[in-house]
CSV table of C-alpha atoms in Angstrom, one decimal:
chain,number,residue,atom,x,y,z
A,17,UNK,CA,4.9,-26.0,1.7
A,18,UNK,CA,1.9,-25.3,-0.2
A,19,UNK,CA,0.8,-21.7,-0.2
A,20,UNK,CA,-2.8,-20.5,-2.0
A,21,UNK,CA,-2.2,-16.5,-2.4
A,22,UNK,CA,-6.3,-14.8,-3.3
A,23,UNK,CA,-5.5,-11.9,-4.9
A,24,UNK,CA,-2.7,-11.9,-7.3
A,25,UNK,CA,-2.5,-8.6,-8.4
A,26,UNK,CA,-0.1,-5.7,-7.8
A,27,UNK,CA,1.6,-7.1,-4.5
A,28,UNK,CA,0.1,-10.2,-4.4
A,29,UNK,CA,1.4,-11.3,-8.0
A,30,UNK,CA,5.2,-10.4,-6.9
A,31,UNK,CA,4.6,-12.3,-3.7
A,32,UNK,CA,3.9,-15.3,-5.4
A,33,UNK,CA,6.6,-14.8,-7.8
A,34,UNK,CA,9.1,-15.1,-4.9
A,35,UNK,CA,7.5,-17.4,-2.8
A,36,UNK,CA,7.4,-19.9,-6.1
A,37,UNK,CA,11.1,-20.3,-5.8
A,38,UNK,CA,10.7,-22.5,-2.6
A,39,UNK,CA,6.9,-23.3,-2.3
A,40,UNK,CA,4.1,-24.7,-4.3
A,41,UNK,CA,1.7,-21.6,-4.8
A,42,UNK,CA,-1.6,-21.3,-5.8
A,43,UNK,CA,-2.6,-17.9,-7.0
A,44,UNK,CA,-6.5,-16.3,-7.6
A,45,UNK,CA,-7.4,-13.7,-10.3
A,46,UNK,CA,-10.9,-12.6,-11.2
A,47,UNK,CA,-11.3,-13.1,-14.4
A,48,UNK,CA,-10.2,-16.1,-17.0
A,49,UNK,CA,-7.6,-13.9,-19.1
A,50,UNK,CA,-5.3,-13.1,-16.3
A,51,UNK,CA,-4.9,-16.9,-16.0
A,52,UNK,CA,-2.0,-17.0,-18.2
A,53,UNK,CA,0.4,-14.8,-16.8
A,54,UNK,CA,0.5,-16.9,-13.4
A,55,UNK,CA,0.9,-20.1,-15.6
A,56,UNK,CA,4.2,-18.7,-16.8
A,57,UNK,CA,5.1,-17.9,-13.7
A,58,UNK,CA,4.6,-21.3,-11.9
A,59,UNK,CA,1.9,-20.4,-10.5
A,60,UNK,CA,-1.5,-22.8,-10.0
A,61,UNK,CA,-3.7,-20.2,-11.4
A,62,UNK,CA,-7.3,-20.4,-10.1
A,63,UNK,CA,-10.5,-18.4,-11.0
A,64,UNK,CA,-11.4,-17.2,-7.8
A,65,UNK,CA,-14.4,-13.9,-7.1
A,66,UNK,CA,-15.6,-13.4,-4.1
A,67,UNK,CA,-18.7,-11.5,-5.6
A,68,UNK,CA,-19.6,-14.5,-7.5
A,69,UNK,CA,-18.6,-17.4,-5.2
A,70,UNK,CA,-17.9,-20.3,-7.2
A,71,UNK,CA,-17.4,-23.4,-4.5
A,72,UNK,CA,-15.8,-25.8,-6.8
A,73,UNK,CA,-13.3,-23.1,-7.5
A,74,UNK,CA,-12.7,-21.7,-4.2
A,75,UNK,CA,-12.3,-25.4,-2.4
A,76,UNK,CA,-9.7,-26.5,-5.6
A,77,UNK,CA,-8.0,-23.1,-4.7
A,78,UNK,CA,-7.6,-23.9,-1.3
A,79,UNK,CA,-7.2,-27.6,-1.0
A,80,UNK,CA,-4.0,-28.9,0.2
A,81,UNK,CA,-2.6,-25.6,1.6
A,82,UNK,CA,-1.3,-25.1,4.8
A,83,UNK,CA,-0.9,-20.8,4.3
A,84,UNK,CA,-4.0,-18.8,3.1
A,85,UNK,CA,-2.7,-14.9,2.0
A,86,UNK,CA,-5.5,-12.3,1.8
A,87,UNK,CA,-4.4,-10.0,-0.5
A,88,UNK,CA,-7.2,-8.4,-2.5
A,89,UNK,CA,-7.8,-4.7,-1.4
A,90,UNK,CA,-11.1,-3.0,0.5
A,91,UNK,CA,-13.1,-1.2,-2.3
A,92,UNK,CA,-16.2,0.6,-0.7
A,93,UNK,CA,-19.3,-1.3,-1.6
A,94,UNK,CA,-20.7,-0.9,-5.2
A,95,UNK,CA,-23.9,-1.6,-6.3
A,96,UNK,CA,-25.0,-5.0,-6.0
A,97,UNK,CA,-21.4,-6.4,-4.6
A,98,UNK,CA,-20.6,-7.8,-1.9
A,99,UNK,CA,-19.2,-5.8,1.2
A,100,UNK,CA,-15.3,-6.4,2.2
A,101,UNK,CA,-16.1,-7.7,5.5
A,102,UNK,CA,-19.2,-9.9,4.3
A,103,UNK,CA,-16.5,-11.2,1.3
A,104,UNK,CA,-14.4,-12.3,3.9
A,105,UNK,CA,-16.7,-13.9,5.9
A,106,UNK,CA,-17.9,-16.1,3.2
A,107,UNK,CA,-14.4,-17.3,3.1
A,108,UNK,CA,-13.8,-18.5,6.2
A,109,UNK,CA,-16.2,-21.7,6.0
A,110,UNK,CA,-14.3,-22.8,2.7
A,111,UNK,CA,-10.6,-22.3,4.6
A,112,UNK,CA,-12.1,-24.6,7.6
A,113,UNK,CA,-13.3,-27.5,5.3
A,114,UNK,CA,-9.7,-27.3,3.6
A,115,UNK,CA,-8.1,-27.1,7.2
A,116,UNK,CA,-5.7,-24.4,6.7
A,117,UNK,CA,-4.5,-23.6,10.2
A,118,UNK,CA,-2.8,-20.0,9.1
A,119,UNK,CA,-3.5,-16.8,7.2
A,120,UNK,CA,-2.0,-14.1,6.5
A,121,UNK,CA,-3.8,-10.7,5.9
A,122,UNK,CA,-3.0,-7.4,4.2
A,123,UNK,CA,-4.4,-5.1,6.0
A,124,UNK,CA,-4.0,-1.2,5.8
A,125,UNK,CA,-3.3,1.8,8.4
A,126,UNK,CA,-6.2,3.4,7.1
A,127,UNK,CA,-7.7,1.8,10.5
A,128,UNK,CA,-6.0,4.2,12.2
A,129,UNK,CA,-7.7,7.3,12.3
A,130,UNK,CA,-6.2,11.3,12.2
A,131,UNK,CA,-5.9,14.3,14.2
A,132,UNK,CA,-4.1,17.9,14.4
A,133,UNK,CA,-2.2,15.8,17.4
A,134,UNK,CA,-0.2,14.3,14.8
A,135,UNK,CA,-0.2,10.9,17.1
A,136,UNK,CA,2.1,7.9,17.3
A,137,UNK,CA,0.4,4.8,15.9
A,138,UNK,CA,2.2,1.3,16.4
A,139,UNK,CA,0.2,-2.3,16.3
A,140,UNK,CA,-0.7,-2.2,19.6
A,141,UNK,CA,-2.8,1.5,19.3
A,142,UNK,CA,-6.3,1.2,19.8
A,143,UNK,CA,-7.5,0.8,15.9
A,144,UNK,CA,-9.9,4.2,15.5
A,145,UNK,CA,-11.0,4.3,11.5
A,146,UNK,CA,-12.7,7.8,10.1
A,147,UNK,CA,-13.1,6.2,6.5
A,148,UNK,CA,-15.4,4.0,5.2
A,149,UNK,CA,-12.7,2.0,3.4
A,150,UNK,CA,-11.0,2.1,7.3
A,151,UNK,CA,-14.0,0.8,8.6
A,152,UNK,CA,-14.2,-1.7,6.6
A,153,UNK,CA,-11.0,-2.8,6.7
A,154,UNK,CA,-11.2,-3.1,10.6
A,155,UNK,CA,-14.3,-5.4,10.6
A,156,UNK,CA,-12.9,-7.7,8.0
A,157,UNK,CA,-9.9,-8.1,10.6
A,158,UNK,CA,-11.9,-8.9,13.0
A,159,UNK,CA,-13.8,-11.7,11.3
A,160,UNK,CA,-10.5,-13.4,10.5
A,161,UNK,CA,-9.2,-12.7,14.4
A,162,UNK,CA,-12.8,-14.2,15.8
A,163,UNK,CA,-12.2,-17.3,14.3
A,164,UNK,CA,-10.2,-20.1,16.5
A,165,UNK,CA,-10.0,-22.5,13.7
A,166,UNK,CA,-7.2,-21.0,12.4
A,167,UNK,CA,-4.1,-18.2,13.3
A,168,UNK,CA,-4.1,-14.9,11.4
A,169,UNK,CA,-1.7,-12.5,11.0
A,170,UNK,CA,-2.3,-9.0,10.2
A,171,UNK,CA,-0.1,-6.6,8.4
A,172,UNK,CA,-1.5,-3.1,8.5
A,173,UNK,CA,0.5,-1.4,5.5
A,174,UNK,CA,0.7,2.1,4.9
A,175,UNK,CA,0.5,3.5,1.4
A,176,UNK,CA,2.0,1.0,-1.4
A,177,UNK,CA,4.4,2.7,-3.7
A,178,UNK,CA,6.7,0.5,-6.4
A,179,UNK,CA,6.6,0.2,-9.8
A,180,UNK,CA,4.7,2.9,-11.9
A,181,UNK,CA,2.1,3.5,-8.5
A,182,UNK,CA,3.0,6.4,-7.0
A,183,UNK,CA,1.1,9.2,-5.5
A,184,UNK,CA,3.2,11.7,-7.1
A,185,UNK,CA,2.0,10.9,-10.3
A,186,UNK,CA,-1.5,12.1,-9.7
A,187,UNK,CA,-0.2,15.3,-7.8
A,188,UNK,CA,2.8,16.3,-10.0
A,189,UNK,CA,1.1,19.7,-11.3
A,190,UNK,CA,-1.2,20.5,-9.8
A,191,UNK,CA,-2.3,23.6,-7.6
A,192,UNK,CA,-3.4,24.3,-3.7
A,193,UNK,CA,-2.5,20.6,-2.7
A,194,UNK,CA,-3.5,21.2,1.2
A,195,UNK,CA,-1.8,19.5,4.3
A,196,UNK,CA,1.5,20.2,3.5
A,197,UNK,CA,3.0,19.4,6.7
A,198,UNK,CA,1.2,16.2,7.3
A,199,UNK,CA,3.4,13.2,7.3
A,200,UNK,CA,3.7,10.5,4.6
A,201,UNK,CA,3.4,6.9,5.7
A,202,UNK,CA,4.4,4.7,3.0
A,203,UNK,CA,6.2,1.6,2.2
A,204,UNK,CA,7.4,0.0,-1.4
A,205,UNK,CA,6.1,-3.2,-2.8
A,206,UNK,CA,9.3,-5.0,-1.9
A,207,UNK,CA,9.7,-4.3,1.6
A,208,UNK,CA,6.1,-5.4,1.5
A,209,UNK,CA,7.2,-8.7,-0.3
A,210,UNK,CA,10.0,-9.0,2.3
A,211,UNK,CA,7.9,-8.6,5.4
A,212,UNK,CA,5.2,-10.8,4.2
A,213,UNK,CA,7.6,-13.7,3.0
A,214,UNK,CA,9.6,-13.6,6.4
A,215,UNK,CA,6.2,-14.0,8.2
A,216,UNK,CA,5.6,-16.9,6.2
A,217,UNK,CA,9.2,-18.1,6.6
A,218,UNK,CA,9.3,-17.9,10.2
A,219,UNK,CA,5.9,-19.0,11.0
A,220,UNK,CA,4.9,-16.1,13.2
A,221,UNK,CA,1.2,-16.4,13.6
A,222,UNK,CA,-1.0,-15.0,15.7
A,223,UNK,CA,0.5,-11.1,15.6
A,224,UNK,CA,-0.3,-7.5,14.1
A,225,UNK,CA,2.6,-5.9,12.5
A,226,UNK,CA,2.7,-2.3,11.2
A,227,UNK,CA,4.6,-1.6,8.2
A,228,UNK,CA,5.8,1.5,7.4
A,229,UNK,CA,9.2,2.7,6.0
A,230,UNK,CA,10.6,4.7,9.1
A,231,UNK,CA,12.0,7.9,7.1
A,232,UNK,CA,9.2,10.8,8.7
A,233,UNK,CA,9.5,13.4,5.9
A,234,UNK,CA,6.3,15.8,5.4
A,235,UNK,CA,4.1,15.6,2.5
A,236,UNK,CA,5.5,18.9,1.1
A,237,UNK,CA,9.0,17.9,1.4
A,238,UNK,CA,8.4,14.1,0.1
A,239,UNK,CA,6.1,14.8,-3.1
A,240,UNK,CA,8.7,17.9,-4.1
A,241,UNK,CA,11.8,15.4,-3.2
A,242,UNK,CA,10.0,12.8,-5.6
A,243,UNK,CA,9.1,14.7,-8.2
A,244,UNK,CA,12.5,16.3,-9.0
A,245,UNK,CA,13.8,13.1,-8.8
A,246,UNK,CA,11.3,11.3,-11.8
A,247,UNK,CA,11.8,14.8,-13.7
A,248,UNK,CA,8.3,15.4,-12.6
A,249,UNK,CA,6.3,19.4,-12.2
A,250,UNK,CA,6.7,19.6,-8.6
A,251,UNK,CA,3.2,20.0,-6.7
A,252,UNK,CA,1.9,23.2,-5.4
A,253,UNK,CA,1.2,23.2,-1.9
A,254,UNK,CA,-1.0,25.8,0.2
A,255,UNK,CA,0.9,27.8,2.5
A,256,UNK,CA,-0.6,27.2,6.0
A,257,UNK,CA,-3.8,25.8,6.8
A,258,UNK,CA,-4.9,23.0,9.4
A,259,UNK,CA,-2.2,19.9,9.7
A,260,UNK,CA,-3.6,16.2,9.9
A,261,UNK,CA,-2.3,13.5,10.0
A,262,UNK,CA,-0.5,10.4,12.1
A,263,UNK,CA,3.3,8.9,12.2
A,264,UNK,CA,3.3,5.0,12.2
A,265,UNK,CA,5.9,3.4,14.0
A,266,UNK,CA,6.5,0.0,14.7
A,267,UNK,CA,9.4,-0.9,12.7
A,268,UNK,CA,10.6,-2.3,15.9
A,269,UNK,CA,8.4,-5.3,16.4
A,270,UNK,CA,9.3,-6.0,12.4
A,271,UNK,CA,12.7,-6.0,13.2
A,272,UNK,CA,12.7,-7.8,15.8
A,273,UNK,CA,10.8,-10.8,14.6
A,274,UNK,CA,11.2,-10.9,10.9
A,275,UNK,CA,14.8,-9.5,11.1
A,276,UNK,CA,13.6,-6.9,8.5
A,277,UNK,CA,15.2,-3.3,8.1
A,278,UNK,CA,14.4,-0.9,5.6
A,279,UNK,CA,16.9,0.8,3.6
Protein backbone atom coordinates (compact mmCIF):
# COMPACT_ATOMS: atom_id res chain seq x y z
CA UNK A 1 0.00 0.00 0.00
CA UNK A 2 1.00 3.41 -0.76
CA UNK A 3 0.57 5.94 2.04
CA UNK A 4 1.30 10.02 1.52
CA UNK A 5 1.79 11.27 5.30
CA UNK A 6 1.47 15.83 5.10
CA UNK A 7 3.15 16.74 7.92
CA UNK A 8 6.29 14.90 8.82
CA UNK A 9 7.31 16.42 11.76
CA UNK A 10 7.37 15.43 15.45
CA UNK A 11 4.73 12.50 15.21
CA UNK A 12 4.25 12.47 11.78
CA UNK A 13 8.10 11.85 10.91
CA UNK A 14 8.05 8.63 13.44
CA UNK A 15 4.94 7.51 11.81
CA UNK A 16 6.41 7.33 8.62
CA UNK A 17 9.44 5.80 9.93
CA UNK A 18 7.33 2.68 10.99
CA UNK A 19 4.96 2.56 8.43
CA UNK A 20 8.11 2.47 5.80
CA UNK A 21 8.83 -0.96 6.98
CA UNK A 22 5.73 -2.43 5.13
CA UNK A 23 4.37 0.43 2.87
CA UNK A 24 5.54 2.87 0.22
CA UNK A 25 5.27 6.37 2.08
CA UNK A 26 5.27 9.61 0.84
CA UNK A 27 6.13 12.22 3.43
CA UNK A 28 5.55 16.42 3.25
CA UNK A 29 7.91 19.05 4.90
CA UNK A 30 7.76 22.82 4.38
CA UNK A 31 10.65 23.79 3.41
CA UNK A 32 13.52 22.20 0.93
CA UNK A 33 16.26 21.43 3.80
CA UNK A 34 14.22 19.06 5.67
CA UNK A 35 14.10 17.02 2.46
CA UNK A 36 17.05 15.09 3.32
CA UNK A 37 16.30 13.56 6.47
CA UNK A 38 13.12 11.69 4.92
CA UNK A 39 15.39 10.49 1.94
CA UNK A 40 17.47 8.64 4.45
CA UNK A 41 14.77 7.28 5.85
CA UNK A 42 12.88 5.84 2.74
CA UNK A 43 10.79 8.19 2.66
CA UNK A 44 9.43 10.03 -0.88
CA UNK A 45 10.08 13.37 0.45
CA UNK A 46 7.87 16.05 -1.12
CA UNK A 47 7.74 19.97 -0.71
CA UNK A 48 4.34 20.40 0.35
CA UNK A 49 2.87 24.18 2.25
CA UNK A 50 -0.40 24.69 2.47
CA UNK A 51 0.19 28.52 2.81
CA UNK A 52 1.70 28.59 -0.47
CA UNK A 53 -0.16 25.89 -2.44
CA UNK A 54 2.02 24.57 -5.03
CA UNK A 55 -0.36 22.10 -7.30
CA UNK A 56 2.32 20.27 -9.14
CA UNK A 57 3.63 19.45 -5.75
CA UNK A 58 0.63 18.71 -3.90
CA UNK A 59 -0.90 16.36 -6.87
CA UNK A 60 2.88 14.43 -7.15
CA UNK A 61 2.52 14.18 -3.23
CA UNK A 62 -0.63 12.61 -3.52
CA UNK A 63 -0.72 10.63 -6.63
CA UNK A 64 -0.97 6.91 -6.41
CA UNK A 65 -1.94 6.73 -2.68
CA UNK A 66 -4.71 5.00 -1.40
CA UNK A 67 -4.20 6.56 2.67
CA UNK A 68 -3.91 10.43 3.06
CA UNK A 69 -2.54 11.21 7.03
CA UNK A 70 -3.26 14.83 8.24
CA UNK A 71 -0.75 15.45 10.52
CA UNK A 72 0.30 19.09 10.63
CA UNK A 73 -0.95 20.86 13.79
CA UNK A 74 -3.69 23.92 14.28
CA UNK A 75 -1.65 27.11 14.80
CA UNK A 76 -4.07 30.22 15.32
CA UNK A 77 -4.07 32.31 12.22
CA UNK A 78 -0.98 34.70 11.65
CA UNK A 79 -0.82 37.40 9.54
CA UNK A 80 -1.36 36.90 6.05
CA UNK A 81 -1.72 32.82 6.45
CA UNK A 82 -4.05 30.76 5.81
CA UNK A 83 -6.64 29.56 8.45
CA UNK A 84 -6.46 25.70 9.63
CA UNK A 85 -9.80 24.96 8.48
CA UNK A 86 -9.49 27.03 5.07
CA UNK A 87 -5.86 24.97 4.63
CA UNK A 88 -7.76 22.01 4.76
CA UNK A 89 -10.32 22.76 2.62
CA UNK A 90 -8.03 23.61 -0.12
CA UNK A 91 -6.94 20.11 0.14
CA UNK A 92 -9.74 18.28 -0.32
CA UNK A 93 -10.12 19.04 -4.18
CA UNK A 94 -6.40 17.82 -4.81
CA UNK A 95 -7.22 14.30 -2.65
CA UNK A 96 -10.48 13.82 -4.96
CA UNK A 97 -8.56 14.31 -8.35
CA UNK A 98 -5.93 11.67 -6.94
CA UNK A 99 -8.93 9.42 -5.70
CA UNK A 100 -7.75 8.61 -2.34
CA UNK A 101 -10.79 7.01 -0.79
CA UNK A 102 -9.34 7.31 3.06
CA UNK A 103 -7.79 9.73 5.54
CA UNK A 104 -6.74 9.81 8.52
CA UNK A 105 -6.70 12.88 10.77
CA UNK A 106 -4.86 14.05 13.98
CA UNK A 107 -7.08 15.75 15.70
CA UNK A 108 -6.85 17.16 19.29
CA UNK A 109 -9.14 17.06 22.57
CA UNK A 110 -8.83 20.63 22.71
CA UNK A 111 -12.47 20.37 20.99
CA UNK A 112 -13.61 19.43 24.09
CA UNK A 113 -14.28 22.16 26.17
CA UNK A 114 -13.80 22.58 30.42
CA UNK A 115 -15.71 23.09 33.43
CA UNK A 116 -15.46 22.99 37.49
CA UNK A 117 -17.72 19.66 36.73
CA UNK A 118 -14.70 18.00 35.89
CA UNK A 119 -16.76 15.94 33.02
CA UNK A 120 -16.32 12.64 31.30
CA UNK A 121 -15.43 13.20 27.60
CA UNK A 122 -15.27 10.03 25.23
CA UNK A 123 -15.73 10.24 21.18
CA UNK A 124 -19.16 10.23 21.18
CA UNK A 125 -19.45 13.66 23.72
CA UNK A 126 -20.92 16.42 22.01
CA UNK A 127 -17.57 18.38 20.78
CA UNK A 128 -17.89 21.97 22.78
CA UNK A 129 -14.33 24.02 22.10
CA UNK A 130 -13.58 27.38 24.41
CA UNK A 131 -10.18 27.96 22.37
CA UNK A 132 -9.60 29.33 19.31
CA UNK A 133 -7.05 26.64 18.39
CA UNK A 134 -10.28 24.16 19.63
CA UNK A 135 -12.40 25.94 17.34
CA UNK A 136 -10.44 25.59 14.75
CA UNK A 137 -9.66 22.24 15.08
CA UNK A 138 -13.43 21.31 15.15
CA UNK A 139 -14.32 23.04 11.80
CA UNK A 140 -11.33 21.52 10.06
CA UNK A 141 -13.00 18.03 11.15
CA UNK A 142 -15.84 18.81 9.84
CA UNK A 143 -14.74 19.78 6.42
CA UNK A 144 -12.98 16.34 6.09
CA UNK A 145 -16.39 14.57 7.68
CA UNK A 146 -18.72 16.63 4.95
CA UNK A 147 -17.01 15.19 2.23
CA UNK A 148 -18.53 11.70 0.73
CA UNK A 149 -15.72 11.28 -1.66
CA UNK A 150 -13.71 9.80 0.75
CA UNK A 151 -13.78 8.10 4.67
CA UNK A 152 -12.06 10.00 7.44
CA UNK A 153 -10.93 8.97 10.53
CA UNK A 154 -10.46 11.21 13.43
CA UNK A 155 -8.13 10.75 16.24
CA UNK A 156 -8.71 13.42 18.93
CA UNK A 157 -5.23 13.21 20.90
CA UNK A 158 -4.71 14.69 24.11
CA UNK A 159 -1.39 16.36 25.01
CA UNK A 160 1.71 14.75 23.02
CA UNK A 161 4.60 13.98 25.25
CA UNK A 162 7.81 11.75 24.01
CA UNK A 163 11.12 12.67 23.32
CA UNK A 164 12.52 15.97 24.72
CA UNK A 165 8.57 17.52 24.58
CA UNK A 166 7.32 17.62 27.77
CA UNK A 167 5.30 20.01 29.70
CA UNK A 168 7.36 19.64 32.60
CA UNK A 169 10.11 21.23 31.06
CA UNK A 170 8.52 24.58 30.84
CA UNK A 171 6.99 24.29 34.41
CA UNK A 172 9.94 22.77 36.30
CA UNK A 173 10.65 25.98 38.56
CA UNK A 174 8.52 27.88 38.56
CA UNK A 175 6.10 29.65 41.12
CA UNK A 176 2.05 29.85 41.73
CA UNK A 177 1.33 27.24 38.81
CA UNK A 178 -2.67 27.34 39.34
CA UNK A 179 -5.12 24.34 38.83
CA UNK A 180 -3.40 21.94 40.72
CA UNK A 181 -6.08 19.41 40.94
CA UNK A 182 -7.15 19.57 37.41
CA UNK A 183 -6.46 16.36 35.57
CA UNK A 184 -3.74 15.65 32.97
CA UNK A 185 -4.85 14.16 29.69
CA UNK A 186 -1.93 13.06 27.79
CA UNK A 187 -0.59 10.36 25.70
CA UNK A 188 3.26 9.61 24.28
CA UNK A 189 4.30 9.73 20.70
CA UNK A 190 4.38 5.99 20.53
CA UNK A 191 1.15 5.02 21.67
CA UNK A 192 0.22 7.74 19.14
CA UNK A 193 2.25 5.87 16.42
CA UNK A 194 0.65 2.58 17.58
CA UNK A 195 -2.94 3.81 17.42
CA UNK A 196 -2.54 5.50 14.18
CA UNK A 197 -0.70 2.51 12.46
CA UNK A 198 -3.34 -0.03 13.71
CA UNK A 199 -6.03 2.26 12.09
CA UNK A 200 -4.25 2.04 9.02
CA UNK A 201 -3.62 -1.67 9.49
CA UNK A 202 -7.02 -2.63 10.01
CA UNK A 203 -8.68 -0.35 7.77
CA UNK A 204 -11.20 1.13 10.23
CA UNK A 205 -12.54 4.18 8.49
CA UNK A 206 -15.29 6.09 9.08
CA UNK A 207 -14.85 6.50 13.18
CA UNK A 208 -13.63 9.05 16.02
CA UNK A 209 -11.33 7.63 18.47
CA UNK A 210 -10.14 9.46 21.60
CA UNK A 211 -6.66 8.83 22.70
CA UNK A 212 -5.70 9.36 25.94
CA UNK A 213 -3.38 7.20 28.27
CA UNK A 214 -5.99 6.05 30.94
CA UNK A 215 -3.77 6.74 34.25
CA UNK A 216 -6.07 9.99 35.88
CA UNK A 217 -3.40 11.47 38.07
CA UNK A 218 -3.83 15.40 38.90
CA UNK A 219 -1.65 18.02 37.53
CA UNK A 220 0.01 18.52 40.96
CA UNK A 221 0.68 15.02 41.51
CA UNK A 222 1.87 14.27 37.72
CA UNK A 223 4.28 17.45 37.05
CA UNK A 224 5.86 16.73 40.75
CA UNK A 225 6.00 12.79 39.92
CA UNK A 226 7.84 13.83 36.56
CA UNK A 227 10.02 16.08 37.61
CA UNK A 228 11.68 14.05 40.42
CA UNK A 229 11.98 11.53 38.02
CA UNK A 230 14.17 13.67 35.05
CA UNK A 231 16.07 15.28 38.20
CA UNK A 232 13.99 18.23 37.50
CA UNK A 233 13.02 21.54 40.33
CA UNK A 234 9.59 20.36 41.06
CA UNK A 235 6.86 23.10 40.22
CA UNK A 236 5.17 25.24 42.67
CA UNK A 237 1.62 24.92 42.80
CA UNK A 238 -1.06 27.37 44.46
CA UNK A 239 -2.84 25.92 47.23
CA UNK A 240 -6.59 26.08 46.53
CA UNK A 241 -8.20 28.08 43.99
CA UNK A 242 -11.00 27.12 41.28
CA UNK A 243 -10.46 23.39 39.58
CA UNK A 244 -10.96 23.02 35.70
CA UNK A 245 -10.60 20.74 33.78
CA UNK A 246 -12.06 17.30 31.95
CA UNK A 247 -11.07 13.38 32.12
CA UNK A 248 -10.98 11.74 28.55
CA UNK A 249 -11.93 8.27 28.36
CA UNK A 250 -12.44 6.14 25.60
CA UNK A 251 -9.67 3.74 25.76
CA UNK A 252 -12.38 1.33 25.30
CA UNK A 253 -13.44 1.85 21.76
CA UNK A 254 -9.37 1.82 21.07
CA UNK A 255 -9.15 -1.34 22.52
CA UNK A 256 -11.61 -2.78 21.15
CA UNK A 257 -10.91 -2.07 17.55
CA UNK A 258 -7.24 -1.47 17.26
CA UNK A 259 -6.47 -4.11 20.07
CA UNK A 260 -4.41 -1.28 21.58
CA UNK A 261 -3.62 -1.08 25.51
CA UNK A 262 -1.50 1.36 27.08
CA UNK A 263 1.18 0.38 29.46
Amino acid sequence: MQISILGCGWLGLPLAESLVKTHIVKGSVTTAAKLPVLQEKGILPFQVDLNNPDADAINGFLHGSEVLVIAIPPKVRAEGAISYPDKLKALVPYTIQAGIKKVLFTSSISVYGESTDIPEVDEVTEPNPQTESGKQVRVAERVLQSCNDFSTTIVRLGGLVGGERHPVYHLSGRDNIENPDGPVNLINREECVAILSQIIGRSVWGEVFTAVHPETKTRREYYTAVAKDLGLIAPNFVQGGTTVGKIVKGQEKLQRLLGVTFS
